[in-house]
N, C-alpha and C. Protein backbone atom coordinates (compact mmCIF):
# COMPACT_ATOMS: atom_id res chain seq x y z
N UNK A 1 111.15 119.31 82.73
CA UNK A 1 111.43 119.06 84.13
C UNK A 1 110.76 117.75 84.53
N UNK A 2 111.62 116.83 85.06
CA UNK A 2 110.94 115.75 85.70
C UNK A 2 110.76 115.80 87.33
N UNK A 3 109.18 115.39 87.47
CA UNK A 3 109.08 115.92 89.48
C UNK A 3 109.08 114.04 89.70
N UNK A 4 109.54 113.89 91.00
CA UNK A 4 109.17 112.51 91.62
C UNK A 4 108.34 112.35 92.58
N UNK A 5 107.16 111.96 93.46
CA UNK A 5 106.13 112.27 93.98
C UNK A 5 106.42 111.10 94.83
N UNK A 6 106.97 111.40 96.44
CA UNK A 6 106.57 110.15 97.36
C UNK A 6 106.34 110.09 98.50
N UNK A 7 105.51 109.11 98.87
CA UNK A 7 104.83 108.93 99.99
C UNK A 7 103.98 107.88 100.15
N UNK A 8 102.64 108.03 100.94
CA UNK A 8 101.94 106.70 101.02
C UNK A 8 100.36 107.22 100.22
N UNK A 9 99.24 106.38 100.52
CA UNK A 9 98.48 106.22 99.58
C UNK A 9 98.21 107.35 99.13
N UNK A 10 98.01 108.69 99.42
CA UNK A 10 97.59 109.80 99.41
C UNK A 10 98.71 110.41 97.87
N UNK A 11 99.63 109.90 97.79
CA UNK A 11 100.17 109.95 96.25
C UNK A 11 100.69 108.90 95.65
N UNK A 12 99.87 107.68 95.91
CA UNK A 12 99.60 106.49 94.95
C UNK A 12 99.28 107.50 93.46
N UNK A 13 100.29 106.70 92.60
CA UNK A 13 99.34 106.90 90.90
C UNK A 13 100.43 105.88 89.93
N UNK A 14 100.37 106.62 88.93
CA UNK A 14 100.72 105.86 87.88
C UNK A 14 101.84 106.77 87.26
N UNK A 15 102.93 106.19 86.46
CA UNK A 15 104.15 106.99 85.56
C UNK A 15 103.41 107.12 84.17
N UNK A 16 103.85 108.69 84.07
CA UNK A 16 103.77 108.59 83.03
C UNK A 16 103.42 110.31 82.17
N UNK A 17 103.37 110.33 80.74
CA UNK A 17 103.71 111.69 80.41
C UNK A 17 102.06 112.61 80.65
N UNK A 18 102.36 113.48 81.38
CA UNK A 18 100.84 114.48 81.19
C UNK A 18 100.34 114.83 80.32
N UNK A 19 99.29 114.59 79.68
CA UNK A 19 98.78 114.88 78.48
C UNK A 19 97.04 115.60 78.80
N UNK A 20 96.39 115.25 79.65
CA UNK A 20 94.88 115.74 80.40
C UNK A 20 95.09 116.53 81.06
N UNK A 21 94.62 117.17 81.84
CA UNK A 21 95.21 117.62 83.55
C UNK A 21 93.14 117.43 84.00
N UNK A 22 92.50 117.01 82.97
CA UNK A 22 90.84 117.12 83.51
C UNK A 22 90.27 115.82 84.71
N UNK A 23 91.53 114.71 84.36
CA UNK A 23 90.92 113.59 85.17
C UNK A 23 92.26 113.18 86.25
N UNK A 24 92.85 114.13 86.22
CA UNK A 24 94.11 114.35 86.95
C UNK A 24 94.02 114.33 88.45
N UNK A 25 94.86 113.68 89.52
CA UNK A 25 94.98 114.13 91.06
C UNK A 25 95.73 115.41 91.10
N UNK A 26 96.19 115.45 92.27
CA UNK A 26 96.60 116.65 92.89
C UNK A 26 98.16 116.97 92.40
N UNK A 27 98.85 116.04 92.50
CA UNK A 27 100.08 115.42 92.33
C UNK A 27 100.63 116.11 90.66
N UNK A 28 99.34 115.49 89.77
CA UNK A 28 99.25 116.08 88.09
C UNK A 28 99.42 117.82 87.94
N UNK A 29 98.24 117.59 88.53
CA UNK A 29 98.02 119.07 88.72
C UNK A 29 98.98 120.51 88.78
N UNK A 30 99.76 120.03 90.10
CA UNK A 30 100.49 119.96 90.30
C UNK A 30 102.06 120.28 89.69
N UNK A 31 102.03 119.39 88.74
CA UNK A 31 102.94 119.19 87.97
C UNK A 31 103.06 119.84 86.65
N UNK A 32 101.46 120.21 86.17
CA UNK A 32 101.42 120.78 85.14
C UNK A 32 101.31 122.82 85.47
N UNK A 33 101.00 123.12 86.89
CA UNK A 33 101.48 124.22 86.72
C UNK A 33 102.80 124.83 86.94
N UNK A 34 103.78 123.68 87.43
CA UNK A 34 105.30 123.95 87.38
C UNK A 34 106.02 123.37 86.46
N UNK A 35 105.17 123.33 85.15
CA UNK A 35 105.54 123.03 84.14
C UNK A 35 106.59 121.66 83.49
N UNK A 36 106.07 120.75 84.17
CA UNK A 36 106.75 119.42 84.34
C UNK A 36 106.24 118.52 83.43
N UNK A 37 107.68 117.62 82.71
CA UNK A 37 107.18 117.05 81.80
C UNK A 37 106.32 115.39 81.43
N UNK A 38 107.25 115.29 83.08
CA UNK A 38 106.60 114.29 83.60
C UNK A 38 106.54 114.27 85.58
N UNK A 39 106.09 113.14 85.53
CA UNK A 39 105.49 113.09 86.86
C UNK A 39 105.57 112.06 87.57
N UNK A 40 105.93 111.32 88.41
CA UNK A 40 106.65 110.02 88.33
C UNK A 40 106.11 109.64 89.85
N UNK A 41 105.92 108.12 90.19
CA UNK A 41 104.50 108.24 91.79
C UNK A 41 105.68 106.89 92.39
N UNK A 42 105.97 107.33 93.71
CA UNK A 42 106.95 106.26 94.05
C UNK A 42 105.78 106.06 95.75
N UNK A 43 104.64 106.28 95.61
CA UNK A 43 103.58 106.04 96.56
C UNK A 43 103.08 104.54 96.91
N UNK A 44 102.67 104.52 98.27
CA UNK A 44 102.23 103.32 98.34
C UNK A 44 101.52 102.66 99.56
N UNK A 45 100.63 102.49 98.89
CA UNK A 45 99.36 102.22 100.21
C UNK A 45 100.00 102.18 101.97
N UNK A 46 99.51 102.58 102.55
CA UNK A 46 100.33 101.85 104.12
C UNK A 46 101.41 102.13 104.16
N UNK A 47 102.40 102.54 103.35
CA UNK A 47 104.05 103.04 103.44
C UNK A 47 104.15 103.93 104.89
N UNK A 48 105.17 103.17 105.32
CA UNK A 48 106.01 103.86 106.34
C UNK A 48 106.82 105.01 105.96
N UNK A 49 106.95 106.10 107.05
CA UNK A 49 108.15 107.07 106.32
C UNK A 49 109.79 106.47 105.35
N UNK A 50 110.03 104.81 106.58
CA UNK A 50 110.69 104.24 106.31
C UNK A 50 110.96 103.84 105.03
N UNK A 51 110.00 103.41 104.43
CA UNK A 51 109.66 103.16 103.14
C UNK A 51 110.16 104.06 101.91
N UNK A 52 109.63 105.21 102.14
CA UNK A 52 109.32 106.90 101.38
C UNK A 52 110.85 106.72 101.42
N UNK A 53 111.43 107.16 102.52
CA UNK A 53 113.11 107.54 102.97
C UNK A 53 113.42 106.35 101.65
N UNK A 54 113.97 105.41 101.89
CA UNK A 54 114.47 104.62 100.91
C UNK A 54 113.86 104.62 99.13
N UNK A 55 112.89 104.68 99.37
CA UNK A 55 112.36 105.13 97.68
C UNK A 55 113.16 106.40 97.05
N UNK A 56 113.39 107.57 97.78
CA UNK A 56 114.35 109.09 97.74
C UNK A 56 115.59 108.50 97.81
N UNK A 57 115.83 107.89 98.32
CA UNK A 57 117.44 107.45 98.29
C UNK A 57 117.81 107.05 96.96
N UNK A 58 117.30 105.76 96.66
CA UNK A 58 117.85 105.27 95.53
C UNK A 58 117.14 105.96 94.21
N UNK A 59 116.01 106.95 94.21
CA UNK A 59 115.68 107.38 92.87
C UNK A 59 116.00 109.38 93.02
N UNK A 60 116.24 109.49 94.00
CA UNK A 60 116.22 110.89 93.72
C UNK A 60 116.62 111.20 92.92
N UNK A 61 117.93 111.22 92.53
CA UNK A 61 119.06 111.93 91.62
C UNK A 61 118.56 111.78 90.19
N UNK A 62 117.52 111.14 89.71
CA UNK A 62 116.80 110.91 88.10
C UNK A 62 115.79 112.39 88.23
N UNK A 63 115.70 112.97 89.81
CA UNK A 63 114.44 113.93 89.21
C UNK A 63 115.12 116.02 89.40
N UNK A 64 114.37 116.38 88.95
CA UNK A 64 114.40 118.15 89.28
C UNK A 64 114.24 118.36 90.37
N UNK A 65 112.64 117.91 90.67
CA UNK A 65 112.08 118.14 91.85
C UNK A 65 111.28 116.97 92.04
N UNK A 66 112.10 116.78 93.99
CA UNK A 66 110.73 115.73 94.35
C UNK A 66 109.97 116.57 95.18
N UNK A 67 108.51 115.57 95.68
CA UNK A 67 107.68 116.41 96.17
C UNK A 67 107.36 114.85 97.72
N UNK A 68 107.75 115.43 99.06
CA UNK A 68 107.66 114.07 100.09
C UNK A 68 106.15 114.79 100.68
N UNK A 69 105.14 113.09 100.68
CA UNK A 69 104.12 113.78 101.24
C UNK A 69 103.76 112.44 102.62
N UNK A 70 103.69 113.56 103.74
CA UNK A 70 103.09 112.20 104.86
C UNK A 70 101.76 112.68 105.94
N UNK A 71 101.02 111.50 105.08
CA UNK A 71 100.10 112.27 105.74
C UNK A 71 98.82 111.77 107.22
N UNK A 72 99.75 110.90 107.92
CA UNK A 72 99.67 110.57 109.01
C UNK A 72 101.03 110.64 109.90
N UNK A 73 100.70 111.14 111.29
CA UNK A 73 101.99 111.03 111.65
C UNK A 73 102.41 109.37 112.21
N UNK A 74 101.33 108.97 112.44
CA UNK A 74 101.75 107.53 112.55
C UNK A 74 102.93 107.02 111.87
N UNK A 75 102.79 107.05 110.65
CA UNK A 75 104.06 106.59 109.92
C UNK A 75 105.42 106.81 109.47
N UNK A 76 105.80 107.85 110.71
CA UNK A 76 107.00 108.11 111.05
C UNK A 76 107.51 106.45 111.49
């Protein structure tokens, strides 16, 4: 299963296959108890919802499951 993870800094990370889960964020974590093979971070410092919205647009359809996280409401 591939998950896609987006939002602003709060799921900033890096692509790539899970192999630890010991030095892992939340996001990993995450991912490894819904048994996912990878984990994929379309996050980004300061991102507007605006932002997020268009990142889901053009990559959704590559994943199983995405996961949208916002965690100010400011950035509606």
């Amino acid at each position: 299963m591939k998950i896609a993870v987006y939002g602003d800094s709060y799921v900033d990370g890096r692509t790539g296959r899970l192999k630890d889960d010991s030095q892992q964020g939340w996001h990993h974590l995450l991912a490894l108890k819904l048994g996912a093979d990878t984990v994929d971070h379309y996050g980004r410092g300061g991102a507007s919802f605006f932002y997020t919205y268009n990142q889901i647009l053009a990559t959704h359809h590559q994943y199983d499951q995405i996961i949208v996280a916002v965690t100010e409401p400011t950035r509606y």
